[in-house]
Tab-separated table of C-alpha atoms and ligand atoms in Angstrom:
chain	number	residue	atom	x	y	z
A	1	MET	CA	0.000	0.000	0.000
A	2	MET	CA	1.328	3.433	-1.019
A	3	ASN	CA	1.621	6.207	1.528
A	4	MET	CA	-1.291	8.475	0.606
A	5	THR	CA	0.210	11.459	2.425
A	6	GLU	CA	2.860	11.755	-0.264
A	7	LYS	CA	0.287	11.947	-3.028
A	8	THR	CA	-1.045	15.098	-4.666
A	9	VAL	CA	-4.574	15.301	-6.028
A	10	LEU	CA	-5.641	18.183	-8.276
A	11	VAL	CA	-9.367	18.834	-7.981
A	12	THR	CA	-11.109	20.896	-10.678
A	13	GLY	CA	-14.376	22.431	-9.500
A	14	GLY	CA	-13.125	21.854	-5.956
A	15	LEU	CA	-15.133	24.721	-4.477
A	16	GLY	CA	-18.402	23.371	-5.906
A	17	TYR	CA	-20.991	21.288	-4.089
A	18	ILE	CA	-19.503	17.806	-4.505
A	19	GLY	CA	-15.944	19.096	-4.993
A	20	SER	CA	-15.816	20.935	-1.649
A	21	HIS	CA	-16.953	17.841	0.278
A	22	THR	CA	-14.383	15.739	-1.569
A	23	VAL	CA	-11.562	18.225	-0.882
A	24	VAL	CA	-12.378	18.018	2.844
A	25	GLU	CA	-12.199	14.208	2.799
A	26	LEU	CA	-8.929	14.258	0.817
A	27	LEU	CA	-7.289	16.719	3.228
A	28	VAL	CA	-8.444	14.771	6.273
A	29	ALA	CA	-7.073	11.565	4.705
A	30	GLY	CA	-3.673	13.260	4.339
A	31	TYR	CA	-3.469	14.039	0.615
A	32	GLN	CA	-1.896	17.229	-0.704
A	33	VAL	CA	-4.701	18.998	-2.562
A	34	ILE	CA	-4.674	21.574	-5.362
A	35	VAL	CA	-8.028	23.178	-6.137
A	36	VAL	CA	-8.791	24.853	-9.474
A	37	ASP	CA	-12.130	26.662	-9.679
A	38	ASN	CA	-13.199	29.751	-11.607
A	39	LEU	CA	-16.034	30.474	-9.115
A	40	SER	CA	-18.608	30.393	-11.942
A	41	ASN	CA	-20.876	28.439	-9.582
A	42	SER	CA	-19.290	28.838	-6.164
A	43	GLU	CA	-18.120	31.463	-3.689
A	44	ARG	CA	-14.703	32.250	-2.226
A	45	PHE	CA	-15.964	31.675	1.338
A	46	ILE	CA	-16.268	27.937	0.613
A	47	PHE	CA	-12.455	27.827	0.493
A	48	ASP	CA	-12.240	29.261	4.044
A	49	ARG	CA	-14.888	26.808	5.237
A	50	ILE	CA	-12.941	23.849	3.830
A	51	ILE	CA	-9.894	24.966	5.843
A	52	LYS	CA	-12.039	25.403	8.946
A	53	ILE	CA	-13.363	21.841	8.721
A	54	ALA	CA	-10.161	20.078	7.641
A	55	GLN	CA	-7.713	22.241	9.656
A	56	LYS	CA	-5.473	22.081	6.591
A	57	GLU	CA	-5.108	24.351	3.585
A	58	PRO	CA	-5.258	23.255	-0.036
A	59	VAL	CA	-3.473	25.251	-2.755
A	60	PHE	CA	-6.056	27.306	-4.671
A	61	TYR	CA	-5.979	28.649	-8.236
A	62	GLN	CA	-8.879	30.758	-9.431
A	63	ASP	CA	-8.603	29.695	-13.062
A	64	ASP	CA	-10.773	28.415	-15.878
A	65	VAL	CA	-10.045	24.789	-16.787
A	66	CYS	CA	-10.838	25.737	-20.410
A	67	ASP	CA	-7.759	28.025	-20.321
A	68	LEU	CA	-5.049	25.582	-21.404
A	69	ALA	CA	-2.142	27.993	-20.798
A	70	ALA	CA	-3.219	28.709	-17.213
A	71	MET	CA	-3.719	25.005	-16.548
A	72	SER	CA	-0.326	24.118	-18.058
A	73	ASN	CA	1.328	26.520	-15.630
A	74	ILE	CA	-0.291	24.767	-12.688
A	75	PHE	CA	0.938	21.382	-13.909
A	76	LYS	CA	4.438	22.861	-14.368
A	77	LYS	CA	4.477	24.045	-10.758
A	78	HIS	CA	3.215	20.836	-9.151
A	79	GLN	CA	3.787	17.120	-9.602
A	80	VAL	CA	0.203	15.845	-9.723
A	81	ASP	CA	-0.556	12.164	-9.066
A	82	VAL	CA	-4.324	12.062	-9.663
A	83	VAL	CA	-6.825	14.554	-11.102
A	84	ILE	CA	-10.466	14.597	-10.011
A	85	HIS	CA	-12.387	16.520	-12.654
A	86	PHE	CA	-15.635	17.981	-11.277
A	87	ALA	CA	-15.610	21.310	-13.155
A	88	ALA	CA	-18.632	21.479	-15.462
A	89	PHE	CA	-21.962	23.215	-15.869
A	90	LYS	CA	-24.736	20.994	-14.507
A	91	SER	CA	-28.180	22.457	-15.083
A	92	VAL	CA	-30.158	20.155	-17.383
A	93	GLY	CA	-32.742	22.857	-18.215
A	94	GLU	CA	-30.142	25.543	-18.938
A	95	SER	CA	-28.290	23.120	-21.220
A	96	VAL	CA	-31.428	22.754	-23.358
A	97	GLU	CA	-31.544	26.580	-23.713
A	98	LYS	CA	-27.791	27.032	-24.219
A	99	PRO	CA	-26.400	23.765	-25.616
A	100	LEU	CA	-23.244	25.292	-27.092
A	101	LEU	CA	-22.240	26.791	-23.744
A	102	TYR	CA	-22.476	23.316	-22.200
A	103	TYR	CA	-20.496	21.594	-24.969
A	104	GLN	CA	-17.825	24.310	-24.739
A	105	ASN	CA	-17.403	24.305	-20.980
A	106	ASN	CA	-17.858	20.601	-20.285
A	107	LEU	CA	-15.948	19.199	-23.243
A	108	ILE	CA	-13.103	21.718	-23.658
A	109	SER	CA	-12.319	21.483	-19.943
A	110	LEU	CA	-12.227	17.678	-20.230
A	111	LEU	CA	-10.034	17.733	-23.362
A	112	ASN	CA	-7.586	20.081	-21.620
A	113	ILE	CA	-7.460	17.843	-18.564
A	114	LEU	CA	-6.855	14.744	-20.694
A	115	GLN	CA	-4.001	16.472	-22.537
A	116	LEU	CA	-2.385	17.649	-19.295
A	117	VAL	CA	-2.801	14.281	-17.587
A	118	GLN	CA	-1.152	12.621	-20.590
A	119	GLU	CA	1.694	15.160	-20.923
A	120	ASN	CA	2.552	15.271	-17.226
A	121	SER	CA	2.693	11.561	-16.337
A	122	VAL	CA	-0.308	11.807	-14.044
A	123	GLU	CA	-1.310	8.323	-12.833
A	124	GLY	CA	-5.014	8.741	-13.390
A	125	LEU	CA	-8.204	10.717	-13.681
A	126	VAL	CA	-11.502	10.476	-11.807
A	127	PHE	CA	-14.382	11.869	-13.882
A	128	SER	CA	-17.808	13.076	-12.689
A	129	SER	CA	-20.340	11.213	-14.744
A	130	SER	CA	-24.020	10.874	-14.000
A	131	ALA	CA	-26.914	8.428	-13.915
A	132	THR	CA	-28.342	10.736	-16.566
A	133	VAL	CA	-26.360	8.633	-19.115
A	134	TYR	CA	-28.998	5.876	-18.637
A	135	GLY	CA	-32.003	8.142	-19.289
A	136	GLU	CA	-35.003	5.970	-18.374
A	137	PRO	CA	-33.564	2.479	-17.796
A	138	ASP	CA	-35.666	-0.450	-19.097
A	139	VAL	CA	-34.534	-2.702	-16.266
A	140	LEU	CA	-33.978	-1.649	-12.648
A	141	PRO	CA	-31.750	-1.345	-10.754
A	142	ALA	CA	-29.414	0.149	-13.393
A	143	THR	CA	-26.079	-1.646	-13.639
A	144	GLU	CA	-22.971	-0.391	-15.428
A	145	GLU	CA	-24.052	-2.612	-18.354
A	146	THR	CA	-27.355	-0.762	-18.755
A	147	PRO	CA	-27.112	0.854	-22.203
A	148	PHE	CA	-26.957	4.609	-22.771
A	149	ILE	CA	-30.040	6.010	-24.444
A	150	LYS	CA	-29.933	9.100	-26.639
A	151	ALA	CA	-29.564	12.072	-24.296
A	152	LEU	CA	-32.486	14.487	-24.043
A	153	SER	CA	-30.253	17.424	-23.064
A	154	ALA	CA	-26.857	18.830	-24.018
A	155	TYR	CA	-25.853	18.275	-20.385
A	156	GLY	CA	-26.565	14.537	-20.605
A	157	SER	CA	-24.867	14.434	-23.977
A	158	THR	CA	-21.652	15.954	-22.522
A	159	LYS	CA	-21.550	13.201	-19.883
A	160	GLN	CA	-22.059	10.423	-22.464
A	161	MET	CA	-19.481	11.982	-24.794
A	162	GLY	CA	-17.137	12.606	-21.867
A	163	GLU	CA	-17.122	8.917	-20.961
A	164	GLU	CA	-16.637	7.900	-24.599
A	165	ILE	CA	-13.741	10.339	-25.092
A	166	ILE	CA	-12.079	9.075	-21.907
A	167	GLU	CA	-12.433	5.461	-23.033
A	168	MET	CA	-10.812	6.204	-26.403
A	169	VAL	CA	-7.991	8.350	-24.998
A	170	THR	CA	-7.072	5.930	-22.200
A	171	SER	CA	-7.070	2.937	-24.575
A	172	SER	CA	-3.873	4.233	-26.170
A	173	GLY	CA	-2.565	6.171	-23.176
A	174	VAL	CA	-0.530	5.354	-20.139
A	175	PHE	CA	-2.893	6.631	-17.474
A	176	LYS	CA	-6.033	5.165	-15.912
A	177	ALA	CA	-9.472	6.723	-15.663
A	178	ILE	CA	-12.433	6.008	-13.424
A	179	SER	CA	-15.820	7.517	-14.296
A	180	LEU	CA	-18.224	7.652	-11.384
A	181	ARG	CA	-21.908	7.748	-12.346
A	182	TYR	CA	-23.559	9.641	-9.507
A	183	PHE	CA	-27.260	9.111	-8.866
A	184	ASN	CA	-28.977	12.000	-6.977
A	185	PRO	CA	-26.456	13.742	-4.679
A	186	VAL	CA	-28.102	15.517	-1.711
A	187	GLY	CA	-27.287	16.557	1.865
A	188	ALA	CA	-24.476	18.634	3.300
A	189	HIS	CA	-21.479	18.338	5.606
A	190	GLU	CA	-22.333	17.492	9.245
A	191	THR	CA	-20.743	20.779	10.382
A	192	ALA	CA	-23.231	22.699	8.179
A	193	LEU	CA	-20.237	24.766	6.995
A	194	ILE	CA	-20.453	23.613	3.370
A	195	GLY	CA	-23.351	22.477	1.196
A	196	GLU	CA	-25.088	23.182	-2.090
A	197	LEU	CA	-25.385	26.823	-3.225
A	198	PRO	CA	-28.250	26.844	-5.737
A	199	LYS	CA	-28.530	30.007	-7.831
A	200	GLY	CA	-32.026	31.476	-8.206
A	201	ILE	CA	-35.055	29.211	-7.903
A	202	PRO	CA	-33.772	25.646	-7.528
A	203	ASN	CA	-34.629	22.956	-10.073
A	204	ASN	CA	-33.683	20.059	-7.833
A	205	LEU	CA	-35.997	18.571	-5.258
A	206	PHE	CA	-33.900	18.869	-2.074
A	207	PRO	CA	-33.067	22.588	-2.226
A	208	TYR	CA	-36.676	23.245	-3.287
A	209	VAL	CA	-37.922	21.349	-0.220
A	210	THR	CA	-35.612	23.093	2.268
A	211	GLN	CA	-36.242	26.561	0.797
A	212	THR	CA	-40.017	25.951	0.955
A	213	ALA	CA	-39.850	24.744	4.558
A	214	LYS	CA	-37.792	27.831	5.373
A	215	GLY	CA	-40.483	30.071	3.833
A	216	LYS	CA	-38.272	31.342	0.983
A	217	LEU	CA	-40.606	29.657	-1.518
A	218	ALA	CA	-44.392	29.437	-1.136
A	219	MET	CA	-45.055	25.838	-2.062
A	220	LEU	CA	-43.450	22.732	-3.507
A	221	THR	CA	-45.012	21.282	-6.655
A	222	VAL	CA	-44.787	17.511	-6.961
A	223	PHE	CA	-44.203	16.860	-10.645
A	224	GLY	CA	-46.841	14.221	-11.397
A	225	ASP	CA	-48.566	11.558	-9.267
A	226	ASP	CA	-49.702	9.282	-12.090
A	227	TYR	CA	-46.478	7.320	-12.610
A	228	ASN	CA	-46.451	3.560	-12.276
A	229	THR	CA	-44.791	3.602	-8.817
A	230	VAL	CA	-45.954	2.783	-5.268
A	231	ASP	CA	-47.603	6.188	-4.755
A	232	GLY	CA	-47.607	7.539	-8.318
A	233	THR	CA	-44.603	9.870	-7.846
A	234	CYS	CA	-41.129	9.420	-9.353
A	235	VAL	CA	-38.506	7.210	-7.751
A	236	ARG	CA	-34.858	8.284	-7.363
A	237	ASP	CA	-31.733	7.018	-5.637
A	238	TYR	CA	-30.678	9.857	-3.307
A	239	ILE	CA	-27.076	9.648	-2.138
A	240	HIS	CA	-25.468	11.666	0.662
A	241	VAL	CA	-22.778	14.004	-0.684
A	242	VAL	CA	-20.313	12.863	2.011
A	243	ASP	CA	-20.720	9.219	0.946
A	244	LEU	CA	-20.227	10.393	-2.636
A	245	ALA	CA	-17.079	12.320	-1.656
A	246	LYS	CA	-15.707	9.132	-0.096
A	247	ALA	CA	-16.294	7.237	-3.349
A	248	HIS	CA	-13.767	9.630	-4.937
A	249	LEU	CA	-11.179	8.711	-2.319
A	250	ALA	CA	-11.820	5.044	-3.063
A	251	ALA	CA	-11.262	5.744	-6.781
A	252	CYS	CA	-8.012	7.643	-6.056
A	253	ARG	CA	-6.768	4.774	-3.900
A	254	ARG	CA	-7.555	2.266	-6.660
A	255	ILE	CA	-5.546	4.309	-9.177
A	256	ILE	CA	-2.617	4.945	-6.831
A	257	ASN	CA	-2.450	1.308	-5.714
A	258	GLN	CA	-2.515	0.259	-9.400
A	259	GLU	CA	-5.586	-1.894	-8.902
A	260	CYS	CA	-7.504	-0.845	-12.030
A	261	GLN	CA	-8.489	-3.834	-14.162
A	262	SER	CA	-8.736	-1.795	-17.352
A	263	ALA	CA	-7.571	1.603	-18.583
A	264	SER	CA	-11.051	3.058	-18.231
A	265	GLU	CA	-13.510	1.892	-15.573
A	266	VAL	CA	-17.041	3.024	-14.705
A	267	TYR	CA	-18.932	2.687	-11.442
A	268	ASN	CA	-22.470	3.470	-10.316
A	269	ILE	CA	-22.463	5.508	-7.126
A	270	GLY	CA	-25.838	5.258	-5.403
A	271	THR	CA	-27.401	3.612	-2.368
A	272	GLY	CA	-29.492	1.088	-4.272
A	273	ASN	CA	-32.644	2.402	-2.578
A	274	GLY	CA	-35.438	4.002	-4.577
A	275	THR	CA	-37.450	6.730	-2.818
A	276	THR	CA	-40.541	8.516	-4.159
A	277	VAL	CA	-41.119	12.278	-4.001
A	278	LEU	CA	-44.010	11.803	-1.526
A	279	GLU	CA	-41.794	9.615	0.666
A	280	ILE	CA	-39.210	12.416	0.731
A	281	ILE	CA	-41.881	14.918	1.791
A	282	LYS	CA	-43.158	12.628	4.586
A	283	GLN	CA	-39.642	11.849	5.799
A	284	PHE	CA	-38.731	15.548	5.717
A	285	GLU	CA	-41.753	16.464	7.860
A	286	ALA	CA	-41.083	13.636	10.317
A	287	THR	CA	-37.360	14.451	10.625
A	288	THR	CA	-37.585	18.238	10.940
A	289	ASP	CA	-41.026	18.664	12.528
A	290	LYS	CA	-41.763	21.285	9.859
A	291	LEU	CA	-44.883	21.284	7.732
A	292	LEU	CA	-44.055	21.285	4.046
A	293	PRO	CA	-46.715	22.974	1.890
A	294	TYR	CA	-47.058	21.110	-1.407
A	295	LYS	CA	-49.427	20.504	-4.286
A	296	ILE	CA	-49.555	17.928	-7.040
A	297	GLY	CA	-48.759	19.378	-10.451
A	298	ALA	CA	-48.152	18.181	-13.993
A	299	ARG	CA	-45.301	15.869	-14.940
A	300	ARG	CA	-42.016	17.652	-15.713
A	301	PRO	CA	-41.040	16.982	-19.336
A	302	GLY	CA	-38.033	14.662	-19.609
A	303	ASP	CA	-38.393	13.144	-16.115
A	304	ALA	CA	-37.807	9.396	-15.887
A	305	GLU	CA	-40.366	7.420	-13.880
A	306	ALA	CA	-37.869	5.500	-11.760
A	307	VAL	CA	-34.062	5.401	-11.553
A	308	TYR	CA	-31.990	3.637	-8.920
A	309	ALA	CA	-28.604	2.024	-8.845
A	310	ASP	CA	-27.073	-1.359	-8.580
A	311	SER	CA	-23.852	-0.255	-6.867
A	312	SER	CA	-22.529	-3.748	-6.180
A	313	LYS	CA	-19.608	-3.251	-8.587
A	314	ALA	CA	-18.382	-0.254	-6.540
A	315	GLU	CA	-18.798	-2.279	-3.355
A	316	LYS	CA	-16.801	-5.203	-4.739
A	317	GLU	CA	-14.049	-3.362	-6.619
A	318	LEU	CA	-13.799	0.124	-5.096
A	319	LEU	CA	-14.532	-1.285	-1.628
A	320	TRP	CA	-16.994	1.578	-1.215
A	321	LYS	CA	-20.560	1.528	0.060
A	322	ALA	CA	-22.993	4.267	1.074
A	323	THR	CA	-23.428	4.403	4.842
A	324	LEU	CA	-25.649	7.440	5.410
A	325	ASN	CA	-29.444	7.197	5.208
A	326	LEU	CA	-32.296	9.442	4.106
A	327	LYS	CA	-32.637	10.912	7.592
A	328	ASP	CA	-28.958	11.962	7.518
A	329	MET	CA	-29.500	13.514	4.091
A	330	ILE	CA	-32.548	15.484	5.264
A	331	GLN	CA	-31.074	16.546	8.612
A	332	SER	CA	-27.861	17.832	7.050
A	333	SER	CA	-29.631	19.665	4.175
A	334	TRP	CA	-31.967	21.299	6.673
A	335	ALA	CA	-29.121	22.323	8.987
A	336	TRP	CA	-27.273	23.819	5.976
A	337	GLU	CA	-30.409	25.665	4.785
A	338	ASN	CA	-30.691	27.229	8.231
A	339	THR	CA	-27.249	28.804	7.855
A	340	LEU	CA	-28.032	30.467	4.499
B	1	NAD	P1	-21.174	22.660	-8.861
B	1	NAD	O1	-21.671	23.578	-9.916
B	1	NAD	O2	-21.551	22.925	-7.464
B	1	NAD	O3	-19.598	22.523	-8.934
B	1	NAD	C1	-18.869	22.688	-10.114
B	1	NAD	C2	-17.726	23.644	-9.802
B	1	NAD	O4	-16.945	23.782	-10.981
B	1	NAD	C3	-18.204	25.051	-9.422
B	1	NAD	O5	-17.550	25.459	-8.240
B	1	NAD	C4	-17.816	25.917	-10.614
B	1	NAD	O6	-17.447	27.221	-10.200
B	1	NAD	C5	-16.654	25.146	-11.202
B	1	NAD	N1	-16.466	25.283	-12.658
B	1	NAD	C6	-17.369	25.087	-13.641
B	1	NAD	N2	-16.790	25.257	-14.841
B	1	NAD	C7	-15.488	25.561	-14.603
B	1	NAD	C8	-14.359	25.825	-15.430
B	1	NAD	N3	-14.476	25.844	-16.769
B	1	NAD	N4	-13.182	26.086	-14.835
B	1	NAD	C9	-13.049	26.074	-13.486
B	1	NAD	N5	-14.067	25.839	-12.664
B	1	NAD	C10	-15.274	25.562	-13.211
B	1	NAD	O7	-21.655	21.186	-9.307
B	1	NAD	P2	-21.625	19.823	-8.483
B	1	NAD	O8	-23.010	19.481	-8.133
B	1	NAD	O9	-20.596	19.882	-7.431
B	1	NAD	O10	-21.181	18.832	-9.639
B	1	NAD	C11	-19.831	18.469	-9.831
B	1	NAD	C12	-19.747	17.528	-11.018
B	1	NAD	O11	-20.601	16.407	-10.804
B	1	NAD	C13	-20.185	18.137	-12.337
B	1	NAD	O12	-19.366	17.627	-13.361
B	1	NAD	C14	-21.597	17.623	-12.501
B	1	NAD	O13	-21.981	17.568	-13.849
B	1	NAD	C15	-21.488	16.245	-11.903
B	1	NAD	N6	-22.749	15.697	-11.400
B	1	NAD	C16	-23.495	16.431	-10.526
B	1	NAD	C17	-24.707	15.916	-10.068
B	1	NAD	C18	-25.587	16.717	-9.144
B	1	NAD	O14	-26.783	16.466	-9.095
B	1	NAD	N7	-25.052	17.673	-8.392
B	1	NAD	C19	-25.139	14.641	-10.488
B	1	NAD	C20	-24.334	13.935	-11.373
B	1	NAD	C21	-23.133	14.460	-11.824
B	2	WQD	C1	-35.900	14.552	-8.304
B	2	WQD	C2	-37.358	14.172	-8.311
B	2	WQD	C3	-38.702	15.332	-9.939
B	2	WQD	C4	-38.325	19.287	-8.128
B	2	WQD	C5	-31.198	15.788	-11.868
B	2	WQD	C6	-30.533	15.708	-13.207
B	2	WQD	C7	-29.554	14.569	-13.230
B	2	WQD	C8	-28.558	14.679	-12.078
B	2	WQD	C9	-29.260	14.869	-10.773
B	2	WQD	C10	-26.606	15.825	-12.830
B	2	WQD	C11	-37.922	14.037	-9.724
B	2	WQD	C12	-39.139	15.665	-8.532
B	2	WQD	C13	-38.217	17.932	-8.395
B	2	WQD	C14	-39.608	19.811	-7.766
B	2	WQD	C15	-40.529	17.595	-7.912
B	2	WQD	N1	-27.711	15.807	-12.227
B	2	WQD	N2	-39.294	17.100	-8.282
B	2	WQD	N3	-40.651	18.931	-7.668
B	2	WQD	O1	-34.274	15.200	-12.201
B	2	WQD	O2	-33.723	13.136	-10.833
B	2	WQD	O3	-31.904	14.575	-11.636
B	2	WQD	O4	-30.199	15.960	-10.862
B	2	WQD	O5	-26.052	14.966	-13.422
B	2	WQD	O6	-28.896	14.607	-14.452
B	2	WQD	O7	-31.528	15.512	-14.197
B	2	WQD	O8	-33.331	15.414	-9.841
B	2	WQD	O9	-33.820	16.776	-7.868
B	2	WQD	O10	-34.517	17.633	-10.150
B	2	WQD	O11	-35.707	15.689	-9.147
B	2	WQD	O12	-41.513	16.855	-7.828
B	2	WQD	O13	-39.782	21.003	-7.573
B	2	WQD	O14	-38.114	15.213	-7.694
B	2	WQD	O15	-39.814	15.159	-10.776
B	2	WQD	O16	-38.819	12.962	-9.695
B	2	WQD	P1	-33.417	14.551	-11.211
B	2	WQD	P2	-34.307	16.478	-9.227
């Protein structure tokens, strides 16, 4: 086993929602960490909060990963062992309105990272993929063998293309890559010092729920109750962001310990549990003792009826398993909301 404390991990998008939680876990585990983030969807104070939690300071560059010259300079200054590439735009709806923006940011940043990883003898890359690559799976739970279906958004398309590009580039390269397909990341750090920072009115269920309970929004709309599920509302696999952060450490360890079975690997990162929207509402009310005003509305176009993961491959090969439950996810999101 390698000594992890000697290893340097460069984290793009490291001040974002999932990135900040991962940087904390890396620092606590003893890695040297370099964060690159252009603050397009984060705030500088997240950097101070990371230091407060971890009691250690990462190196920070406020740069755009699409700027190859700036990124090359960073790789010249530091010997990087593994890159975790979070930096991307992530709003499905916005990507339908502005597809080119999404292709430019999400693909050019990835191409730059691949070039720099290749040129600088980096051991490997961990890539943020998404369950969105499966669309609406025919068979549940979704395994890594579940086929991609044609993406309905430019966002989904960048994740499918991202995985395909990585597979091609690693097949003739000398470095390894692990793509992690996240299901629905929710929750916040137990200190309530870092969490998700949604801009404007949230699209995602969890921030919508907490902002409604807080009185910032009048009422939650449940998007459809006529699906073929236990209570008619959609089923998702919600995963605590701290469990998700730990999956990245497991992927780094696998690369550093040279345990990868192929140049490019993919793993589902979920809990394996499917939860409906109404179950989330009930659990939220029970956990927080707050009444959540909601109404049933129309289906949201593009929503899949049910998506949840078979994460047994990650358990077997990455030696990673989700440990936090829905109550932990709700409690931590609510505590974070109360600090905003
Ligand atoms: P986020 O927006 O909170 O974090 C992304 C970070 O990257 C932000 O801090 C942003 O400022 C930065 N960034 C974006 N483009 C950049 C660029 N060109 N150069 C430098 N910095 C840049 O998003 P997140 O929820 O933490 O997601 C992280 C990754 O995980 C993304 O790739 C996203 O597509 C993927 N993902 C997210 C979810 C989810 O629901 N949150 C689900 C599946 C996959
Ligand atoms: C969850 C459930 C909604 C809001 C998205 C992306 C996906 C991935 C994760 C990045 C659904 C319902 C929601 C509301 C509701 N991101 N809902 N009322 O759509 O599963 O996944 O985030 O890769 O690509 O598409 O997450 O949180 O938006 O919705 O009823 O106001 O909550 O219909 O069933 P989704 P979500």
